[in-house]
Coordinates of N, CA and C in Angstrom, one line a residue:
V1 N -81.0 -137.6 -85.9 CA -80.1 -136.7 -86.4 C -80.0 -137.3 -87.7
R2 N -79.7 -136.6 -88.8 CA -79.7 -136.8 -90.2 C -78.9 -136.0 -90.5
R3 N -77.5 -136.3 -91.8 CA -77.0 -135.1 -92.5 C -77.7 -135.5 -93.6
I4 N -77.3 -134.1 -94.0 CA -77.7 -133.9 -95.7 C -76.8 -133.5 -96.5
T5 N -76.4 -133.5 -97.6 CA -75.6 -132.9 -98.4 C -75.9 -132.7 -99.6
A6 N -76.1 -131.0 -100.2 CA -76.5 -131.3 -101.7 C -76.1 -129.7 -102.2
T7 N -76.1 -129.3 -103.4 CA -75.7 -128.1 -104.2 C -76.8 -127.9 -104.7
H8 N -77.1 -126.6 -105.0 CA -77.8 -126.0 -105.9 C -77.4 -125.1 -107.0
A9 N -77.7 -125.1 -107.8 CA -77.0 -124.6 -108.8 C -78.3 -123.6 -109.4
R10 N -78.0 -122.7 -109.9 CA -78.9 -121.8 -110.5 C -80.0 -122.2 -111.7
T11 N -79.7 -123.2 -112.6 CA -80.3 -123.9 -112.9 C -81.6 -124.9 -112.5
H12 N -82.7 -124.5 -112.6 CA -83.9 -125.8 -111.7 C -83.6 -127.0 -112.3
P13 N -82.8 -128.2 -111.4 CA -82.7 -129.5 -111.9 C -83.8 -130.0 -112.2
H14 N -84.9 -129.8 -112.2 CA -86.5 -130.6 -111.6 C -87.3 -129.7 -112.6
I15 N -86.9 -129.8 -113.8 CA -87.5 -129.2 -114.9 C -88.1 -130.6 -115.4
H16 N -89.3 -130.9 -115.9 CA -90.0 -131.9 -116.6 C -89.1 -132.2 -118.0
T17 N -88.7 -133.4 -118.1 CA -87.6 -133.7 -119.4 C -88.2 -132.6 -121.0
S18 N -89.0 -133.1 -121.0 CA -90.2 -132.3 -122.2 C -89.7 -130.2 -122.1
M19 N -89.8 -130.1 -121.1 CA -90.2 -128.8 -120.7 C -88.5 -128.1 -121.1
A20 N -87.7 -129.4 -120.3 CA -86.1 -128.6 -120.6 C -85.5 -129.2 -121.7
T21 N -86.3 -130.0 -122.6 CA -85.7 -130.1 -124.0 C -86.1 -128.6 -124.5
E22 N -87.1 -128.5 -124.6 CA -87.6 -126.8 -124.9 C -86.8 -125.5 -124.7
V23 N -86.3 -125.8 -123.5 CA -85.8 -124.8 -122.7 C -84.2 -124.9 -123.3
M24 N -83.4 -125.9 -123.7 CA -82.5 -126.6 -124.2 C -82.2 -125.5 -125.6
A25 N -83.5 -126.1 -126.7 CA -84.1 -125.4 -127.9 C -83.8 -123.8 -127.9
A26 N -84.2 -123.1 -126.8 CA -84.2 -121.6 -126.7 C -83.5 -121.2 -127.5
P27 N -83.1 -119.7 -128.0 CA -82.0 -119.4 -128.4 C -81.1 -118.3 -127.4
A28 N -82.0 -117.9 -126.8 CA -81.7 -116.7 -126.1 C -82.0 -117.2 -124.4
A29 N -81.1 -117.1 -123.8 CA -80.6 -117.2 -122.1 C -82.4 -116.4 -121.2
K30 N -82.5 -115.3 -121.6 CA -83.8 -114.4 -120.9 C -84.8 -115.7 -120.9
E31 N -85.2 -116.1 -122.4 CA -86.3 -116.7 -122.5 C -86.4 -118.3 -121.5
E32 N -85.0 -118.5 -121.5 CA -84.9 -119.7 -120.4 C -85.2 -119.2 -118.9
L33 N -84.7 -118.3 -118.6 CA -84.9 -117.4 -117.4 C -86.4 -117.0 -117.5
D34 N -87.2 -116.5 -118.0 CA -88.8 -116.4 -118.2 C -89.4 -117.4 -118.1
I35 N -88.8 -118.6 -118.4 CA -89.6 -119.9 -118.3 C -89.9 -120.1 -117.1
R36 N -88.3 -120.4 -116.1 CA -88.9 -120.5 -114.5 C -89.2 -119.6 -114.1
K37 N -89.0 -118.5 -114.5 CA -89.8 -117.4 -114.0 C -91.6 -117.8 -113.6
N38 N -92.2 -119.0 -114.4 CA -93.1 -119.3 -114.4 C -93.7 -120.4 -113.5
F39 N -92.8 -120.9 -112.5 CA -92.8 -121.6 -111.6 C -93.2 -121.3 -110.4
N40 N -94.2 -120.4 -110.0 CA -94.4 -119.4 -109.3 C -95.3 -120.2 -107.8
F41 N -94.7 -121.1 -107.9 CA -95.5 -122.4 -106.9 C -94.0 -122.9 -105.8
A42 N -94.8 -123.9 -105.0 CA -93.2 -124.5 -104.2 C -93.4 -125.6 -104.6
L43 N -92.3 -126.3 -104.8 CA -92.0 -127.2 -105.5 C -90.7 -127.9 -104.2
A44 N -91.3 -128.9 -103.6 CA -90.5 -129.7 -102.3 C -90.0 -130.6 -103.2
V45 N -88.8 -130.6 -102.8 CA -87.2 -131.2 -103.1 C -86.9 -132.8 -102.3
Q46 N -86.9 -131.9 -101.3 CA -86.7 -133.4 -99.8 C -87.0 -132.6 -98.8
C47 N -87.9 -133.6 -98.2 CA -89.2 -133.0 -97.0 C -89.1 -134.4 -95.9
D48 N -89.0 -134.2 -95.0 CA -89.4 -135.0 -94.0 C -90.7 -134.8 -93.0
M49 N -90.7 -133.5 -93.0 CA -91.9 -133.0 -92.1 C -93.3 -134.0 -92.3
G50 N -93.6 -133.7 -91.4 CA -95.0 -134.2 -91.4 C -96.2 -133.2 -92.2
D51 N -97.9 -133.3 -93.1 CA -98.3 -132.8 -93.9 C -98.4 -131.7 -93.4
E52 N -99.0 -131.7 -92.0 CA -99.2 -130.3 -91.4 C -98.7 -129.3 -91.6
M53 N -96.6 -129.9 -90.8 CA -96.0 -128.6 -90.5 C -95.3 -128.3 -92.1
L54 N -95.2 -129.2 -93.0 CA -95.3 -129.1 -94.4 C -95.7 -128.0 -94.8
Q55 N -97.2 -128.5 -94.8 CA -98.1 -127.2 -95.5 C -97.6 -125.7 -94.9
E56 N -98.1 -125.6 -93.5 CA -97.6 -124.4 -92.9 C -96.6 -123.8 -93.6
C57 N -95.0 -124.7 -93.3 CA -93.7 -124.2 -93.9 C -93.9 -123.3 -95.3
Q58 N -94.3 -124.3 -96.5 CA -94.7 -124.0 -97.3 C -95.1 -122.4 -97.7
E59 N -96.7 -122.4 -96.9 CA -97.6 -121.1 -97.3 C -96.5 -120.0 -96.7
T60 N -96.0 -120.4 -95.7 CA -94.8 -119.0 -95.1 C -94.2 -118.8 -95.4
A61 N -93.6 -119.7 -96.2 CA -92.2 -119.5 -97.2 C -92.9 -118.9 -98.0
V62 N -93.6 -118.8 -99.0 CA -94.0 -118.3 -100.1 C -94.6 -117.0 -99.6
T63 N -94.8 -116.3 -98.4 CA -95.8 -115.4 -97.9 C -94.3 -114.6 -97.6
A64 N -93.3 -115.4 -97.2 CA -92.5 -114.3 -96.6 C -91.9 -114.1 -97.6
I65 N -91.1 -114.4 -99.0 CA -90.7 -114.5 -100.1 C -91.4 -113.3 -101.0
E66 N -92.4 -113.2 -100.6 CA -93.4 -112.6 -101.6 C -93.7 -110.9 -100.7
K67 N -94.0 -111.1 -99.4 CA -93.8 -110.2 -98.9 C -92.1 -109.4 -98.9
H68 N -91.3 -110.2 -99.0 CA -89.7 -109.6 -98.8 C -89.2 -109.9 -100.3
S69 N -89.7 -109.6 -101.1 CA -89.2 -109.6 -102.6 C -87.5 -109.3 -102.8
S70 N -87.5 -108.2 -102.2 CA -86.1 -107.4 -102.3 C -84.9 -107.9 -101.8
S71 N -85.5 -108.7 -100.5 CA -84.2 -108.6 -99.4 C -84.6 -110.7 -99.4
N72 N -83.7 -111.6 -100.0 CA -83.7 -112.8 -99.2 C -83.6 -112.7 -97.8
E73 N -82.8 -112.0 -97.5 CA -82.7 -112.1 -95.3 C -83.7 -111.4 -94.8
A74 N -84.3 -110.7 -95.4 CA -85.8 -110.7 -94.6 C -86.5 -111.8 -94.5
A75 N -86.4 -112.1 -95.6 CA -87.6 -113.2 -95.9 C -87.3 -114.2 -95.4
A76 N -86.3 -114.6 -94.8 CA -85.6 -115.6 -94.5 C -85.4 -115.4 -92.8
K77 N -85.4 -114.4 -92.4 CA -85.9 -113.9 -91.1 C -87.2 -113.9 -90.5
Y78 N -88.0 -113.5 -91.7 CA -89.3 -114.0 -91.7 C -89.8 -115.2 -90.9
L79 N -89.5 -116.2 -92.2 CA -90.1 -117.8 -91.9 C -89.3 -117.7 -90.7
K80 N -88.0 -117.9 -90.4 CA -87.6 -118.3 -89.5 C -88.7 -118.1 -87.5
D81 N -88.4 -116.8 -87.8 CA -89.5 -116.3 -86.8 C -90.5 -117.1 -86.6
T82 N -91.5 -117.0 -88.2 CA -92.2 -117.6 -87.7 C -92.3 -119.0 -87.4
M83 N -91.4 -120.0 -88.0 CA -91.5 -121.1 -87.2 C -91.0 -121.4 -85.8
D84 N -90.3 -120.8 -85.6 CA -89.9 -120.5 -84.2 C -91.0 -120.6 -83.1
K85 N -92.2 -119.8 -84.0 CA -93.4 -119.1 -82.8 C -94.4 -120.3 -83.1
K86 N -94.1 -121.4 -83.9 CA -95.4 -122.3 -84.1 C -94.8 -123.5 -84.0
F87 N -93.7 -123.9 -84.3 CA -93.1 -124.8 -83.8 C -92.1 -125.6 -82.8
G88 N -91.8 -123.9 -82.0 CA -90.7 -124.4 -81.2 C -89.3 -123.9 -81.5
P89 N -88.3 -123.1 -81.0 CA -87.2 -123.0 -81.4 C -86.0 -123.4 -82.0
A90 N -85.1 -123.1 -82.2 CA -83.9 -123.9 -82.7 C -84.0 -123.7 -84.7
W91 N -85.1 -122.7 -84.9 CA -85.5 -123.5 -86.4 C -83.6 -122.6 -87.2
H92 N -83.5 -123.0 -88.8 CA -82.4 -122.7 -89.3 C -83.2 -122.1 -91.1
V93 N -83.0 -121.0 -91.3 CA -83.2 -120.5 -92.9 C -82.6 -120.1 -93.9
V94 N -82.4 -120.9 -94.9 CA -81.3 -120.3 -96.2 C -82.4 -120.0 -97.3
I95 N -82.5 -119.0 -97.6 CA -83.1 -118.6 -99.3 C -82.1 -118.1 -100.3
G96 N -82.1 -118.5 -101.4 CA -81.5 -117.8 -102.1 C -80.8 -118.5 -103.7
E97 N -80.1 -118.4 -104.5 CA -79.9 -118.9 -105.5 C -78.2 -119.3 -105.9
G98 N -78.0 -120.7 -105.9 CA -76.6 -120.9 -105.9 C -76.0 -121.4 -104.7
F99 N -76.4 -122.0 -103.8 CA -75.7 -122.5 -102.5 C -75.3 -124.0 -102.8
G100 N -74.7 -124.5 -101.9 CA -74.5 -125.9 -101.8 C -74.7 -125.8 -99.7
F101 N -75.2 -127.0 -99.7 CA -74.7 -127.2 -97.7 C -74.6 -128.2 -97.4
E102 N -74.0 -128.5 -96.3 CA -74.1 -129.8 -95.4 C -74.8 -129.7 -94.2
I103 N -75.7 -130.2 -94.1 CA -76.4 -129.8 -92.8 C -76.9 -131.0 -91.6
V104 N -76.8 -131.0 -90.5 CA -77.5 -131.8 -89.6 C -78.7 -131.6 -89.3
H105 N -79.6 -132.3 -89.0 CA -81.1 -131.8 -88.7 C -81.6 -133.0 -87.6
E106 N -83.0 -132.5 -87.0 CA -83.5 -133.4 -86.4 C -84.2 -134.1 -87.0
A107 N -84.3 -135.4 -86.9 CA -85.7 -135.7 -87.7 C -87.1 -135.5 -87.8
K108 N -87.8 -135.1 -89.1 CA -89.2 -135.0 -89.6 C -89.2 -133.4 -89.1
H109 N -88.0 -132.6 -89.5 CA -87.7 -131.5 -89.0 C -86.9 -131.0 -90.8
L110 N -87.3 -131.3 -91.9 CA -86.5 -131.0 -93.2 C -87.4 -130.4 -94.3
L111 N -87.1 -129.1 -94.3 CA -88.3 -129.0 -96.1 C -86.8 -128.1 -96.9
Y112 N -86.9 -128.9 -98.1 CA -85.7 -128.0 -99.0 C -86.6 -128.0 -100.3
M113 N -87.1 -126.7 -100.8 CA -88.0 -126.3 -101.6 C -87.3 -125.4 -102.6
F114 N -88.2 -125.4 -103.7 CA -87.6 -124.3 -104.7 C -89.7 -123.7 -105.0
F115 N -88.8 -122.0 -105.2 CA -90.1 -121.5 -105.3 C -89.3 -120.4 -106.7
N116 N -90.6 -120.0 -107.4 CA -90.3 -119.1 -109.1 C -89.4 -119.5 -109.5
G117 N -88.9 -121.1 -109.8 CA -87.9 -121.0 -110.8 C -86.7 -121.6 -110.0
S118 N -85.9 -120.6 -109.6 CA -84.5 -121.1 -109.4 C -84.5 -120.7 -107.7
L119 N -85.0 -120.2 -107.0 CA -84.9 -119.3 -105.9 C -85.2 -120.7 -104.5
A120 N -84.0 -121.1 -104.2 CA -83.9 -122.3 -103.2 C -84.5 -121.8 -101.9
V121 N -85.4 -122.5 -101.3 CA -85.6 -122.6 -99.6 C -85.2 -123.7 -98.9
L122 N -84.2 -123.5 -98.1 CA -84.1 -124.9 -97.1 C -84.0 -124.5 -95.6
V123 N -85.2 -125.1 -94.9 CA -85.6 -125.0 -93.5 C -85.4 -126.3 -92.6
W124 N -84.7 -126.4 -91.7 CA -84.3 -127.3 -90.9 C -84.4 -126.8 -89.7
R125 N -84.6 -127.7 -88.8 CA -84.0 -127.7 -86.9 C -83.2 -128.2 -86.7
C126 N -82.2 -127.9 -85.2 CA -81.7 -128.8 -84.8 C -81.1 -127.7 -83.7
S127 N -81.4 -128.6 -82.8 CA -81.4 -128.0 -81.5 C -80.4 -128.4 -80.3

């Protein structure tokens, strides 16, 4: 069992340095938001899952977010239900922007990733 503490800010802290410099130099905040929207892939920030579980979880998360683009709650429920069916019960999911968390999770059952620039996905198992 591991304890994780983190804070997810609205700005994406994991942009490559040269891109971050370009974003800071941009005069309008709208341009900065548009740049972050170009990151339409899953970017794992912290993970201790096995490769197969990680790939399945990321693909399901992307599918959930795209399928339920207007509701993070519906996307989280879809992802949780899929993980419960595929890997057994007791999965928990948070999807959103601007949240902090402190969790206790089973070893080898944590994924913290970003999608579409600033949308964070936190998936963990705790029985």
